[in-house]
PDB file of C-alpha atoms in Angstrom:
ATOM      1  CA  MET A   1    -119.516  46.882 -37.083  1.00 48.00           C
ATOM      2  CA  ARG A   2    -117.909  49.601 -34.933  1.00 43.00           C
ATOM      3  CA  MET A   3    -115.024  51.469 -36.588  1.00 49.00           C
ATOM      4  CA  SER A   4    -111.762  51.619 -34.620  1.00 51.00           C
ATOM      5  CA  GLY A   5    -110.054  54.920 -33.943  1.00 49.00           C
ATOM      6  CA  SER A   6    -107.082  53.945 -36.101  1.00 48.00           C
ATOM      7  CA  THR A   7    -109.392  53.070 -38.982  1.00 48.00           C
ATOM      8  CA  LEU A   8    -111.166  56.402 -38.753  1.00 49.00           C
ATOM      9  CA  LEU A   9    -107.787  58.131 -38.797  1.00 46.00           C
ATOM     10  CA  ILE A  10    -106.724  56.225 -41.913  1.00 49.00           C
ATOM     11  CA  ALA A  11    -110.065  57.073 -43.508  1.00 46.00           C
ATOM     12  CA  CYS A  12    -109.329  60.748 -42.990  1.00 43.00           C
ATOM     13  CA  LEU A  13    -105.831  60.448 -44.425  1.00 41.00           C
ATOM     14  CA  ILE A  14    -106.573  58.597 -47.658  1.00 45.00           C
ATOM     15  CA  ALA A  15    -108.515  59.789 -50.669  1.00 43.00           C
ATOM     16  CA  THR A  16    -112.100  58.739 -51.266  1.00 44.00           C
ATOM     17  CA  GLY A  17    -112.780  55.301 -52.658  1.00 51.00           C
ATOM     18  CA  CYS A  18    -114.265  56.285 -55.980  1.00 53.00           C
ATOM     19  CA  GLY A  19    -114.232  59.150 -58.398  1.00 49.00           C
ATOM     20  CA  ASP A  20    -111.370  61.643 -58.118  1.00 50.00           C
ATOM     21  CA  SER A  21    -111.961  62.891 -61.671  1.00 48.00           C
ATOM     22  CA  THR A  22    -115.019  64.107 -63.570  1.00 64.00           C
ATOM     23  CA  ASP A  23    -113.900  62.181 -66.658  1.00 88.00           C
ATOM     24  CA  VAL A  24    -112.554  58.942 -65.161  1.00 97.00           C
ATOM     25  CA  THR A  25    -114.146  56.805 -62.446  1.00 98.00           C
ATOM     26  CA  VAL A  26    -111.306  55.833 -60.123  1.00 98.00           C
ATOM     27  CA  ILE A  27    -111.650  52.950 -57.663  1.00 98.00           C
ATOM     28  CA  LYS A  28    -108.959  52.404 -55.046  1.00 98.00           C
ATOM     29  CA  LEU A  29    -108.157  48.815 -54.048  1.00 98.00           C
ATOM     30  CA  GLY A  30    -106.080  48.072 -50.958  1.00 98.00           C
ATOM     31  CA  HIS A  31    -104.833  44.663 -49.820  1.00 97.00           C
ATOM     32  CA  GLY A  32    -102.180  43.091 -47.619  1.00 92.00           C
ATOM     33  CA  LEU A  33    -100.256  40.837 -49.988  1.00 90.00           C
ATOM     34  CA  ASP A  34     -96.811  41.209 -51.514  1.00 88.00           C
ATOM     35  CA  THR A  35     -96.604  42.311 -55.148  1.00 93.00           C
ATOM     36  CA  ASN A  36     -95.115  38.924 -56.102  1.00 88.00           C
ATOM     37  CA  HIS A  37     -98.197  37.091 -54.876  1.00 89.00           C
ATOM     38  CA  PRO A  38    -100.430  35.577 -57.609  1.00 92.00           C
ATOM     39  CA  VAL A  39    -103.508  37.311 -56.166  1.00 94.00           C
ATOM     40  CA  HIS A  40    -101.850  40.717 -56.571  1.00 96.00           C
ATOM     41  CA  GLN A  41    -100.827  39.749 -60.101  1.00 96.00           C
ATOM     42  CA  ALA A  42    -104.444  38.811 -60.836  1.00 98.00           C
ATOM     43  CA  MET A  43    -105.525  42.227 -59.593  1.00 98.00           C
ATOM     44  CA  VAL A  44    -103.073  43.871 -61.989  1.00 98.00           C
ATOM     45  CA  PHE A  45    -104.656  41.787 -64.759  1.00 98.00           C
ATOM     46  CA  MET A  46    -108.100  43.033 -63.618  1.00 98.00           C
ATOM     47  CA  GLN A  47    -106.779  46.597 -63.663  1.00 98.00           C
ATOM     48  CA  GLN A  48    -105.689  46.167 -67.285  1.00 98.00           C
ATOM     49  CA  ARG A  49    -108.929  44.492 -68.369  1.00 98.00           C
ATOM     50  CA  LEU A  50    -111.056  47.182 -66.705  1.00 98.00           C
ATOM     51  CA  HIS A  51    -109.128  49.870 -68.545  1.00 98.00           C
ATOM     52  CA  GLU A  52    -109.592  48.034 -71.846  1.00 98.00           C
ATOM     53  CA  LYS A  53    -113.289  47.269 -71.351  1.00 98.00           C
ATOM     54  CA  SER A  54    -114.142  50.821 -70.335  1.00 98.00           C
ATOM     55  CA  GLY A  55    -111.966  52.478 -72.959  1.00 97.00           C
ATOM     56  CA  GLY A  56    -110.163  54.320 -70.171  1.00 98.00           C
ATOM     57  CA  ALA A  57    -113.373  55.547 -68.532  1.00 98.00           C
ATOM     58  CA  MET A  58    -112.585  53.539 -65.382  1.00 98.00           C
ATOM     59  CA  ARG A  59    -109.320  53.181 -63.491  1.00 98.00           C
ATOM     60  CA  LEU A  60    -108.314  50.824 -60.700  1.00 98.00           C
ATOM     61  CA  ASP A  61    -105.527  52.030 -58.382  1.00 98.00           C
ATOM     62  CA  ILE A  62    -103.960  49.199 -56.348  1.00 98.00           C
ATOM     63  CA  TYR A  63    -102.254  49.626 -52.947  1.00 98.00           C
ATOM     64  CA  PRO A  64    -100.606  46.325 -51.857  1.00 97.00           C
ATOM     65  CA  SER A  65     -98.622  45.252 -48.778  1.00 93.00           C
ATOM     66  CA  GLN A  66    -100.931  46.773 -46.130  1.00 92.00           C
ATOM     67  CA  GLN A  67    -100.160  50.313 -47.295  1.00 95.00           C
ATOM     68  CA  LEU A  68    -103.693  51.300 -46.242  1.00 96.00           C
ATOM     69  CA  GLY A  69    -104.079  48.991 -43.240  1.00 94.00           C
ATOM     70  CA  THR A  70    -104.701  45.435 -42.092  1.00 91.00           C
ATOM     71  CA  GLU A  71    -107.450  43.276 -43.567  1.00 92.00           C
ATOM     72  CA  ARG A  72    -109.867  44.229 -40.799  1.00 92.00           C
ATOM     73  CA  GLN A  73    -109.075  47.925 -41.190  1.00 95.00           C
ATOM     74  CA  LEU A  74    -109.558  47.698 -44.953  1.00 97.00           C
ATOM     75  CA  LEU A  75    -112.981  46.119 -44.505  1.00 97.00           C
ATOM     76  CA  GLU A  76    -113.952  48.905 -42.133  1.00 97.00           C
ATOM     77  CA  LEU A  77    -112.777  51.483 -44.688  1.00 98.00           C
ATOM     78  CA  LEU A  78    -115.039  49.837 -47.272  1.00 98.00           C
ATOM     79  CA  GLN A  79    -117.937  50.103 -44.856  1.00 98.00           C
ATOM     80  CA  LEU A  80    -117.241  53.827 -44.569  1.00 97.00           C
ATOM     81  CA  GLY A  81    -116.952  54.219 -48.329  1.00 97.00           C
ATOM     82  CA  SER A  82    -113.462  55.688 -47.841  1.00 97.00           C
ATOM     83  CA  LEU A  83    -111.938  52.837 -49.856  1.00 98.00           C
ATOM     84  CA  GLY A  84    -113.428  51.238 -52.937  1.00 98.00           C
ATOM     85  CA  MET A  85    -112.268  47.623 -52.931  1.00 98.00           C
ATOM     86  CA  THR A  86    -110.214  45.101 -51.014  1.00 98.00           C
ATOM     87  CA  LYS A  87    -109.270  41.434 -50.882  1.00 97.00           C
ATOM     88  CA  VAL A  88    -109.417  39.486 -47.643  1.00 95.00           C
ATOM     89  CA  ALA A  89    -109.367  35.844 -46.618  1.00 92.00           C
ATOM     90  CA  ALA A  90    -112.943  34.584 -46.285  1.00 94.00           C
ATOM     91  CA  ALA A  91    -112.262  33.715 -42.642  1.00 90.00           C
ATOM     92  CA  VAL A  92    -111.766  37.378 -41.767  1.00 91.00           C
ATOM     93  CA  LEU A  93    -115.288  38.092 -43.068  1.00 93.00           C
ATOM     94  CA  GLU A  94    -116.828  35.949 -40.309  1.00 90.00           C
ATOM     95  CA  GLY A  95    -116.917  38.976 -38.027  1.00 87.00           C
ATOM     96  CA  PHE A  96    -118.752  40.971 -40.692  1.00 91.00           C
ATOM     97  CA  ALA A  97    -121.013  38.454 -42.478  1.00 93.00           C
ATOM     98  CA  PRO A  98    -121.660  35.300 -40.365  1.00 91.00           C
ATOM     99  CA  LYS A  99    -122.420  32.903 -43.250  1.00 94.00           C
ATOM    100  CA  TYR A 100    -118.746  32.959 -44.217  1.00 95.00           C
ATOM    101  CA  LYS A 101    -118.027  30.818 -41.137  1.00 93.00           C
ATOM    102  CA  VAL A 102    -118.833  27.748 -43.176  1.00 96.00           C
ATOM    103  CA  LEU A 103    -115.807  28.197 -45.474  1.00 95.00           C
ATOM    104  CA  SER A 104    -113.400  27.927 -42.535  1.00 92.00           C
ATOM    105  CA  LEU A 105    -114.576  24.470 -41.486  1.00 96.00           C
ATOM    106  CA  PRO A 106    -111.847  21.817 -41.685  1.00 96.00           C
ATOM    107  CA  TYR A 107    -112.068  19.179 -44.423  1.00 96.00           C
ATOM    108  CA  LEU A 108    -115.286  20.682 -45.792  1.00 97.00           C
ATOM    109  CA  PHE A 109    -114.284  20.101 -49.422  1.00 96.00           C
ATOM    110  CA  ARG A 110    -113.617  16.652 -50.841  1.00 92.00           C
ATOM    111  CA  ASP A 111    -111.129  17.910 -53.407  1.00 91.00           C
ATOM    112  CA  GLU A 112    -110.278  20.883 -55.625  1.00 92.00           C
ATOM    113  CA  ALA A 113    -113.078  20.162 -58.119  1.00 94.00           C
ATOM    114  CA  HIS A 114    -115.649  20.139 -55.309  1.00 96.00           C
ATOM    115  CA  ARG A 115    -114.252  23.405 -53.915  1.00 96.00           C
ATOM    116  CA  PHE A 116    -114.514  25.230 -57.244  1.00 95.00           C
ATOM    117  CA  ALA A 117    -117.993  23.838 -57.882  1.00 96.00           C
ATOM    118  CA  VAL A 118    -119.120  25.455 -54.621  1.00 97.00           C
ATOM    119  CA  PHE A 119    -117.386  28.806 -55.211  1.00 97.00           C
ATOM    120  CA  GLU A 120    -118.588  29.113 -58.801  1.00 95.00           C
ATOM    121  CA  GLY A 121    -122.148  27.913 -58.182  1.00 96.00           C
ATOM    122  CA  ASP A 122    -125.268  29.178 -56.434  1.00 97.00           C
ATOM    123  CA  ILE A 123    -123.851  28.762 -52.931  1.00 98.00           C
ATOM    124  CA  GLY A 124    -120.759  30.777 -53.768  1.00 98.00           C
ATOM    125  CA  ARG A 125    -122.881  33.582 -55.217  1.00 97.00           C
ATOM    126  CA  GLU A 126    -125.161  33.531 -52.176  1.00 97.00           C
ATOM    127  CA  LEU A 127    -122.188  33.981 -49.857  1.00 97.00           C
ATOM    128  CA  LEU A 128    -120.740  36.825 -51.931  1.00 98.00           C
ATOM    129  CA  LEU A 129    -123.986  38.757 -51.598  1.00 97.00           C
ATOM    130  CA  SER A 130    -124.582  37.829 -47.950  1.00 96.00           C
ATOM    131  CA  SER A 131    -122.399  40.713 -46.797  1.00 97.00           C
ATOM    132  CA  GLU A 132    -124.365  43.452 -48.591  1.00 97.00           C
ATOM    133  CA  ASP A 133    -126.281  44.275 -45.406  1.00 94.00           C
ATOM    134  CA  TYR A 134    -122.885  45.122 -43.912  1.00 96.00           C
ATOM    135  CA  TRP A 135    -121.888  47.502 -46.765  1.00 98.00           C
ATOM    136  CA  LEU A 136    -119.648  44.870 -48.385  1.00 98.00           C
ATOM    137  CA  ARG A 137    -120.461  43.293 -51.755  1.00 98.00           C
ATOM    138  CA  GLY A 138    -118.471  40.258 -52.896  1.00 98.00           C
ATOM    139  CA  LEU A 139    -117.434  40.245 -56.556  1.00 98.00           C
ATOM    140  CA  THR A 140    -115.507  36.993 -56.940  1.00 98.00           C
ATOM    141  CA  TYR A 141    -113.264  34.444 -55.226  1.00 98.00           C
ATOM    142  CA  TYR A 142    -109.532  34.043 -55.713  1.00 98.00           C
ATOM    143  CA  ASP A 143    -108.144  30.558 -55.241  1.00 95.00           C
ATOM    144  CA  ALA A 144    -106.061  30.292 -52.083  1.00 94.00           C
ATOM    145  CA  GLY A 145    -105.476  26.559 -52.328  1.00 94.00           C
ATOM    146  CA  SER A 146    -105.294  24.543 -49.129  1.00 95.00           C
ATOM    147  CA  ARG A 147    -103.865  25.705 -45.826  1.00 96.00           C
ATOM    148  CA  SER A 148    -101.381  23.608 -43.850  1.00 98.00           C
ATOM    149  CA  PHE A 149     -99.261  23.952 -40.714  1.00 98.00           C
ATOM    150  CA  TYR A 150     -95.671  25.209 -40.612  1.00 98.00           C
ATOM    151  CA  THR A 151     -93.581  25.236 -37.441  1.00 98.00           C
ATOM    152  CA  LYS A 152     -90.205  26.331 -36.081  1.00 98.00           C
ATOM    153  CA  GLU A 153     -88.884  23.762 -33.634  1.00 96.00           C
ATOM    154  CA  ARG A 154     -90.543  20.449 -34.429  1.00 96.00           C
ATOM    155  CA  PRO A 155     -92.488  18.850 -37.291  1.00 98.00           C
ATOM    156  CA  VAL A 156     -96.227  18.152 -37.163  1.00 98.00           C
ATOM    157  CA  ARG A 157     -96.810  14.573 -38.282  1.00 98.00           C
ATOM    158  CA  THR A 158     -99.934  13.892 -36.198  1.00 97.00           C
ATOM    159  CA  PRO A 159    -102.470  16.114 -34.376  1.00 97.00           C
ATOM    160  CA  GLU A 160    -100.718  15.189 -31.139  1.00 97.00           C
ATOM    161  CA  ASP A 161     -97.608  17.041 -32.347  1.00 98.00           C
ATOM    162  CA  LEU A 162     -99.538  20.317 -32.099  1.00 98.00           C
ATOM    163  CA  ALA A 163     -99.882  19.934 -28.312  1.00 97.00           C
ATOM    164  CA  GLY A 164     -98.348  22.910 -26.523  1.00 95.00           C
ATOM    165  CA  LEU A 165     -97.663  24.875 -29.705  1.00 98.00           C
ATOM    166  CA  LYS A 166     -98.919  28.426 -30.161  1.00 98.00           C
ATOM    167  CA  ILE A 167    -100.209  28.540 -33.747  1.00 98.00           C
ATOM    168  CA  ARG A 168    -101.057  31.796 -35.486  1.00 98.00           C
ATOM    169  CA  THR A 169    -104.500  31.861 -37.051  1.00 96.00           C
ATOM    170  CA  LEU A 170    -106.589  34.345 -38.959  1.00 88.00           C
ATOM    171  CA  GLU A 171    -109.010  36.484 -36.947  1.00 85.00           C
ATOM    172  CA  SER A 172    -111.610  33.745 -37.278  1.00 88.00           C
ATOM    173  CA  ILE A 173    -113.622  32.058 -34.553  1.00 89.00           C
ATOM    174  CA  THR A 174    -113.827  28.899 -36.675  1.00 91.00           C
ATOM    175  CA  GLN A 175    -110.061  28.794 -37.234  1.00 92.00           C
ATOM    176  CA  VAL A 176    -109.449  29.264 -33.519  1.00 95.00           C
ATOM    177  CA  GLN A 177    -111.849  26.409 -32.760  1.00 94.00           C
ATOM    178  CA  MET A 178    -110.120  24.168 -35.303  1.00 95.00           C
ATOM    179  CA  VAL A 179    -106.574  24.704 -34.001  1.00 97.00           C
ATOM    180  CA  ASN A 180    -107.694  24.267 -30.399  1.00 97.00           C
ATOM    181  CA  ALA A 181    -109.626  21.095 -31.291  1.00 96.00           C
ATOM    182  CA  LEU A 182    -106.479  19.669 -32.863  1.00 96.00           C
ATOM    183  CA  GLY A 183    -104.540  20.306 -29.664  1.00 95.00           C
ATOM    184  CA  GLY A 184    -102.712  23.525 -30.470  1.00 97.00           C
ATOM    185  CA  SER A 185    -103.124  26.933 -28.892  1.00 98.00           C
ATOM    186  CA  ALA A 186    -104.693  29.300 -31.440  1.00 98.00           C
ATOM    187  CA  THR A 187    -103.226  32.808 -31.494  1.00 97.00           C
ATOM    188  CA  PRO A 188    -104.792  35.325 -33.928  1.00 95.00           C
ATOM    189  CA  ILE A 189    -102.177  37.767 -35.262  1.00 94.00           C
ATOM    190  CA  ALA A 190    -102.320  40.210 -38.178  1.00 88.00           C
ATOM    191  CA  TRP A 191    -100.523  38.905 -41.274  1.00 88.00           C
ATOM    192  CA  GLY A 192     -98.111  41.836 -41.431  1.00 86.00           C
ATOM    193  CA  GLU A 193     -96.955  41.181 -37.860  1.00 94.00           C
ATOM    194  CA  LEU A 194     -96.443  37.432 -38.208  1.00 97.00           C
ATOM    195  CA  TYR A 195     -92.808  37.285 -39.414  1.00 97.00           C
ATOM    196  CA  THR A 196     -91.633  39.188 -36.341  1.00 98.00           C
ATOM    197  CA  ALA A 197     -93.919  37.144 -34.076  1.00 98.00           C
ATOM    198  CA  LEU A 198     -92.339  33.939 -35.390  1.00 98.00           C
ATOM    199  CA  GLN A 199     -88.816  35.331 -35.000  1.00 98.00           C
ATOM    200  CA  GLN A 200     -89.435  36.452 -31.427  1.00 98.00           C
ATOM    201  CA  GLY A 201     -91.225  33.281 -30.367  1.00 97.00           C
ATOM    202  CA  VAL A 202     -94.600  34.914 -29.787  1.00 98.00           C
ATOM    203  CA  VAL A 203     -95.942  31.945 -31.764  1.00 98.00           C
ATOM    204  CA  ASP A 204     -94.370  28.574 -32.573  1.00 98.00           C
ATOM    205  CA  GLY A 205     -95.875  28.270 -36.016  1.00 98.00           C
ATOM    206  CA  ALA A 206     -98.694  29.223 -38.333  1.00 98.00           C
ATOM    207  CA  GLU A 207    -100.775  27.799 -41.154  1.00 97.00           C
ATOM    208  CA  ASN A 208    -101.203  28.921 -44.726  1.00 96.00           C
ATOM    209  CA  ASN A 209    -100.953  27.889 -48.360  1.00 94.00           C
ATOM    210  CA  PRO A 210     -97.593  27.321 -50.134  1.00 96.00           C
ATOM    211  CA  PRO A 211     -97.395  30.622 -52.092  1.00 92.00           C
ATOM    212  CA  SER A 212     -98.116  32.665 -48.968  1.00 91.00           C
ATOM    213  CA  PHE A 213     -95.598  30.642 -46.938  1.00 96.00           C
ATOM    214  CA  TYR A 214     -93.017  31.387 -49.614  1.00 95.00           C
ATOM    215  CA  THR A 215     -93.690  35.030 -50.546  1.00 89.00           C
ATOM    216  CA  SER A 216     -93.930  36.018 -46.853  1.00 92.00           C
ATOM    217  CA  ARG A 217     -90.462  34.504 -46.305  1.00 96.00           C
ATOM    218  CA  HIS A 218     -91.782  32.657 -43.268  1.00 98.00           C
ATOM    219  CA  TYR A 219     -89.760  29.669 -44.486  1.00 98.00           C
ATOM    220  CA  GLU A 220     -86.671  31.537 -43.243  1.00 98.00           C
ATOM    221  CA  VAL A 221     -87.925  30.962 -39.683  1.00 98.00           C
ATOM    222  CA  CYS A 222     -90.080  27.829 -39.963  1.00 98.00           C
ATOM    223  CA  LYS A 223     -88.303  24.758 -41.319  1.00 98.00           C
ATOM    224  CA  TYR A 224     -91.153  22.244 -41.143  1.00 98.00           C
ATOM    225  CA  TYR A 225     -94.170  22.330 -43.466  1.00 98.00           C
ATOM    226  CA  SER A 226     -96.819  19.659 -42.872  1.00 98.00           C
ATOM    227  CA  LEU A 227     -99.266  19.376 -45.789  1.00 98.00           C
ATOM    228  CA  ASP A 228    -102.331  18.282 -43.833  1.00 97.00           C
ATOM    229  CA  GLU A 229    -104.457  20.626 -46.042  1.00 96.00           C
ATOM    230  CA  HIS A 230    -107.039  21.224 -43.317  1.00 96.00           C
ATOM    231  CA  THR A 231    -108.972  24.037 -45.008  1.00 96.00           C
ATOM    232  CA  GLY A 232    -109.586  25.492 -48.458  1.00 95.00           C
ATOM    233  CA  ILE A 233    -110.442  29.069 -47.443  1.00 94.00           C
ATOM    234  CA  PRO A 234    -110.639  31.320 -50.520  1.00 97.00           C
ATOM    235  CA  ASP A 235    -109.745  34.969 -50.821  1.00 96.00           C
ATOM    236  CA  VAL A 236    -112.723  37.225 -51.501  1.00 98.00           C
ATOM    237  CA  LEU A 237    -112.648  40.336 -53.682  1.00 98.00           C
ATOM    238  CA  LEU A 238    -115.078  42.918 -52.298  1.00 98.00           C
ATOM    239  CA  ILE A 239    -116.367  46.358 -53.159  1.00 98.00           C
ATOM    240  CA  SER A 240    -117.937  48.887 -50.811  1.00 98.00           C
ATOM    241  CA  THR A 241    -121.687  49.009 -51.387  1.00 98.00           C
ATOM    242  CA  ILE A 242    -121.421  52.782 -50.951  1.00 98.00           C
ATOM    243  CA  VAL A 243    -119.060  52.889 -53.935  1.00 98.00           C
ATOM    244  CA  TRP A 244    -121.010  50.221 -55.870  1.00 98.00           C
ATOM    245  CA  GLU A 245    -124.226  52.219 -55.673  1.00 98.00           C
ATOM    246  CA  LYS A 246    -122.477  55.244 -57.187  1.00 97.00           C
ATOM    247  CA  LEU A 247    -121.476  53.285 -60.293  1.00 98.00           C
ATOM    248  CA  ALA A 248    -123.561  53.388 -63.449  1.00 98.00           C
ATOM    249  CA  GLU A 249    -125.020  50.089 -64.689  1.00 98.00           C
ATOM    250  CA  GLN A 250    -122.441  49.883 -67.490  1.00 98.00           C
ATOM    251  CA  GLU A 251    -119.590  50.565 -65.058  1.00 98.00           C
ATOM    252  CA  ARG A 252    -120.808  47.750 -62.823  1.00 98.00           C
ATOM    253  CA  ALA A 253    -120.889  45.381 -65.815  1.00 98.00           C
ATOM    254  CA  TRP A 254    -117.334  46.303 -66.832  1.00 98.00           C
ATOM    255  CA  LEU A 255    -116.066  45.845 -63.289  1.00 98.00           C
ATOM    256  CA  GLU A 256    -117.795  42.496 -62.714  1.00 98.00           C
ATOM    257  CA  ALA A 257    -116.558  41.143 -66.046  1.00 98.00           C
ATOM    258  CA  ALA A 258    -112.978  42.256 -65.318  1.00 98.00           C
ATOM    259  CA  ALA A 259    -113.172  40.677 -61.852  1.00 98.00           C
ATOM    260  CA  GLN A 260    -114.409  37.334 -63.205  1.00 98.00           C
ATOM    261  CA  GLU A 261    -111.699  37.274 -65.869  1.00 98.00           C
ATOM    262  CA  SER A 262    -109.068  38.014 -63.237  1.00 98.00           C
ATOM    263  CA  ALA A 263    -110.322  35.085 -61.126  1.00 98.00           C
ATOM    264  CA  ALA A 264    -109.948  32.708 -64.094  1.00 97.00           C
ATOM    265  CA  HIS A 265    -106.478  34.102 -64.772  1.00 97.00           C
ATOM    266  CA  GLN A 266    -105.535  33.733 -61.109  1.00 97.00           C
ATOM    267  CA  LYS A 267    -106.327  30.008 -61.143  1.00 95.00           C
ATOM    268  CA  MET A 268    -103.518  29.454 -63.637  1.00 94.00           C
ATOM    269  CA  LEU A 269    -101.140  31.727 -61.737  1.00 95.00           C
ATOM    270  CA  TRP A 270    -101.960  29.933 -58.499  1.00 95.00           C
ATOM    271  CA  LYS A 271    -101.133  26.452 -59.738  1.00 94.00           C
ATOM    272  CA  ASN A 272     -97.763  27.590 -61.043  1.00 94.00           C
ATOM    273  CA  ALA A 273     -97.039  29.574 -57.875  1.00 93.00           C
ATOM    274  CA  THR A 274     -97.855  26.581 -55.664  1.00 96.00           C
ATOM    275  CA  ASP A 275     -95.462  24.300 -57.520  1.00 95.00           C
ATOM    276  CA  GLU A 276     -92.728  26.947 -57.519  1.00 96.00           C
ATOM    277  CA  ALA A 277     -93.214  27.717 -53.817  1.00 96.00           C
ATOM    278  CA  LEU A 278     -92.896  24.098 -52.687  1.00 98.00           C
ATOM    279  CA  THR A 279     -89.750  23.657 -54.779  1.00 98.00           C
ATOM    280  CA  ALA A 280     -88.232  26.903 -53.475  1.00 98.00           C
ATOM    281  CA  VAL A 281     -88.880  26.343 -49.764  1.00 98.00           C
ATOM    282  CA  GLN A 282     -87.563  22.788 -49.994  1.00 98.00           C
ATOM    283  CA  ALA A 283     -84.393  24.113 -51.631  1.00 98.00           C
ATOM    284  CA  ALA A 284     -84.101  26.579 -48.736  1.00 98.00           C
ATOM    285  CA  GLY A 285     -84.002  23.718 -46.237  1.00 98.00           C
ATOM    286  CA  VAL A 286     -87.656  23.266 -45.319  1.00 98.00           C
ATOM    287  CA  GLU A 287     -88.721  19.681 -44.623  1.00 98.00           C
ATOM    288  CA  ILE A 288     -92.045  18.995 -46.342  1.00 98.00           C
ATOM    289  CA  LEU A 289     -94.198  16.388 -44.639  1.00 98.00           C
ATOM    290  CA  TYR A 290     -97.249  14.482 -45.876  1.00 97.00           C
ATOM    291  CA  PRO A 291     -99.206  13.401 -42.777  1.00 97.00           C
ATOM    292  CA  ASP A 292    -102.284  11.191 -42.600  1.00 96.00           C
ATOM    293  CA  LYS A 293    -105.098  13.705 -43.201  1.00 95.00           C
ATOM    294  CA  ALA A 294    -107.715  11.308 -41.865  1.00 95.00           C
ATOM    295  CA  ALA A 295    -106.256  11.597 -38.351  1.00 96.00           C
ATOM    296  CA  PHE A 296    -106.583  15.384 -38.452  1.00 97.00           C
ATOM    297  CA  ALA A 297    -110.114  15.184 -39.870  1.00 95.00           C
ATOM    298  CA  ARG A 298    -111.240  12.826 -37.100  1.00 95.00           C
ATOM    299  CA  LYS A 299    -109.888  15.066 -34.359  1.00 95.00           C
ATOM    300  CA  SER A 300    -111.518  18.191 -35.790  1.00 95.00           C
ATOM    301  CA  THR A 301    -115.112  16.874 -35.856  1.00 94.00           C
ATOM    302  CA  SER A 302    -115.938  18.832 -32.691  1.00 93.00           C
ATOM    303  CA  VAL A 303    -115.731  22.024 -34.755  1.00 95.00           C
ATOM    304  CA  TYR A 304    -118.790  20.874 -36.713  1.00 95.00           C
ATOM    305  CA  GLU A 305    -120.621  19.889 -33.531  1.00 92.00           C
ATOM    306  CA  ALA A 306    -120.314  23.483 -32.306  1.00 89.00           C
ATOM    307  CA  TYR A 307    -122.768  24.495 -35.047  1.00 91.00           C
ATOM    308  CA  ASP A 308    -125.466  21.919 -34.289  1.00 93.00           C
ATOM    309  CA  ASP A 309    -127.739  24.642 -32.911  1.00 94.00           C
ATOM    310  CA  GLN A 310    -127.101  27.065 -35.810  1.00 93.00           C
ATOM    311  CA  SER A 311    -129.577  25.933 -38.440  1.00 95.00           C
ATOM    312  CA  GLU A 312    -128.412  28.381 -41.103  1.00 94.00           C
ATOM    313  CA  ILE A 313    -124.798  27.151 -40.964  1.00 95.00           C
ATOM    314  CA  MET A 314    -125.818  23.483 -40.754  1.00 96.00           C
ATOM    315  CA  ASP A 315    -128.019  23.931 -43.821  1.00 97.00           C
ATOM    316  CA  LEU A 316    -125.075  25.429 -45.707  1.00 97.00           C
ATOM    317  CA  ILE A 317    -122.850  22.522 -44.654  1.00 97.00           C
ATOM    318  CA  ARG A 318    -125.370  19.979 -45.962  1.00 97.00           C
ATOM    319  CA  ARG A 319    -125.834  21.865 -49.231  1.00 97.00           C
ATOM    320  CA  ILE A 320    -122.075  22.158 -49.767  1.00 98.00           C
ATOM    321  CA  GLN A 321    -121.527  18.458 -49.060  1.00 96.00           C
ATOM    322  CA  ALA A 322    -124.251  17.633 -51.602  1.00 97.00           C
ATOM    323  CA  VAL A 323    -122.606  19.621 -54.428  1.00 97.00           C
ATOM    324  CA  THR A 324    -121.372  17.429 -57.269  1.00 94.00           C
ATOM    325  CA  PRO A 325    -118.892  18.935 -59.761  1.00 91.00           C
ATOM    326  CA  ASP A 326    -119.828  18.804 -63.438  1.00 82.00           C
ATOM    327  CA  LEU A 327    -117.693  16.192 -65.167  1.00 62.00           C
TER     328      LEU A 327
END
């Protein structure tokens, strides 16, 4: 992956990703979310657990709210080894590790139990490690619930209501294909630029999970939230392989254990945050809609057909569909 000029500049301006002390191993983690977001709170929990497990021998410094760049820039900084860790939506990883495409497919998961069974099983582990050839090692997934459409001027009750609407998506080929298949006009925009884009009419709406819709304050602009729950794209916690390879075996064990514990903790935070977000945006005047998901699923089947000639992705789809949660 070619590094952009702006990314190289940021890399020169920030400290190295790991080890600014001979006594303490310091890993810097940058991400784009607000400090009130449950994923950030889970990272703070990981920071505490890493300190406890290592007896202070390791320290995690967290830089939220795009202080160090956009998700794409942060991934590029990991590839350089200039930053230690980051969190990005799995869809953004498509441009870095192609297997992640599968997680952006609409209506891939039957329900929450099926989704977690995939993330926490062999397939999930395979995907986390699939980016190692690109200097990115996945450590764990953070639950990002289900993504749904929110719009400014009119509600989305059926796929036909998306016709003519410019909908912000992640920088994901699969997401672009999905929105276009449903009749909208997909418009990739960086998360940090979206509030202004909505205000100025650059886009007519976007799609995301309830906590992100709430903590971003996008509900101040968009007054319709249609819970079609088209995708269940997780967030992925990653470490630079350059930084990973510098860690001692014990340090790796401490970090992986702290990451897994933070993911379990985040599940609880996420459920509470989702309930609170839906209540809060409704109180702020947002109309919450519950459309017929089957209509959206039927219209998005062409997204799957686009991968008929990609045997690796089709194999992943079949394996994911065959996963049965433990009861």
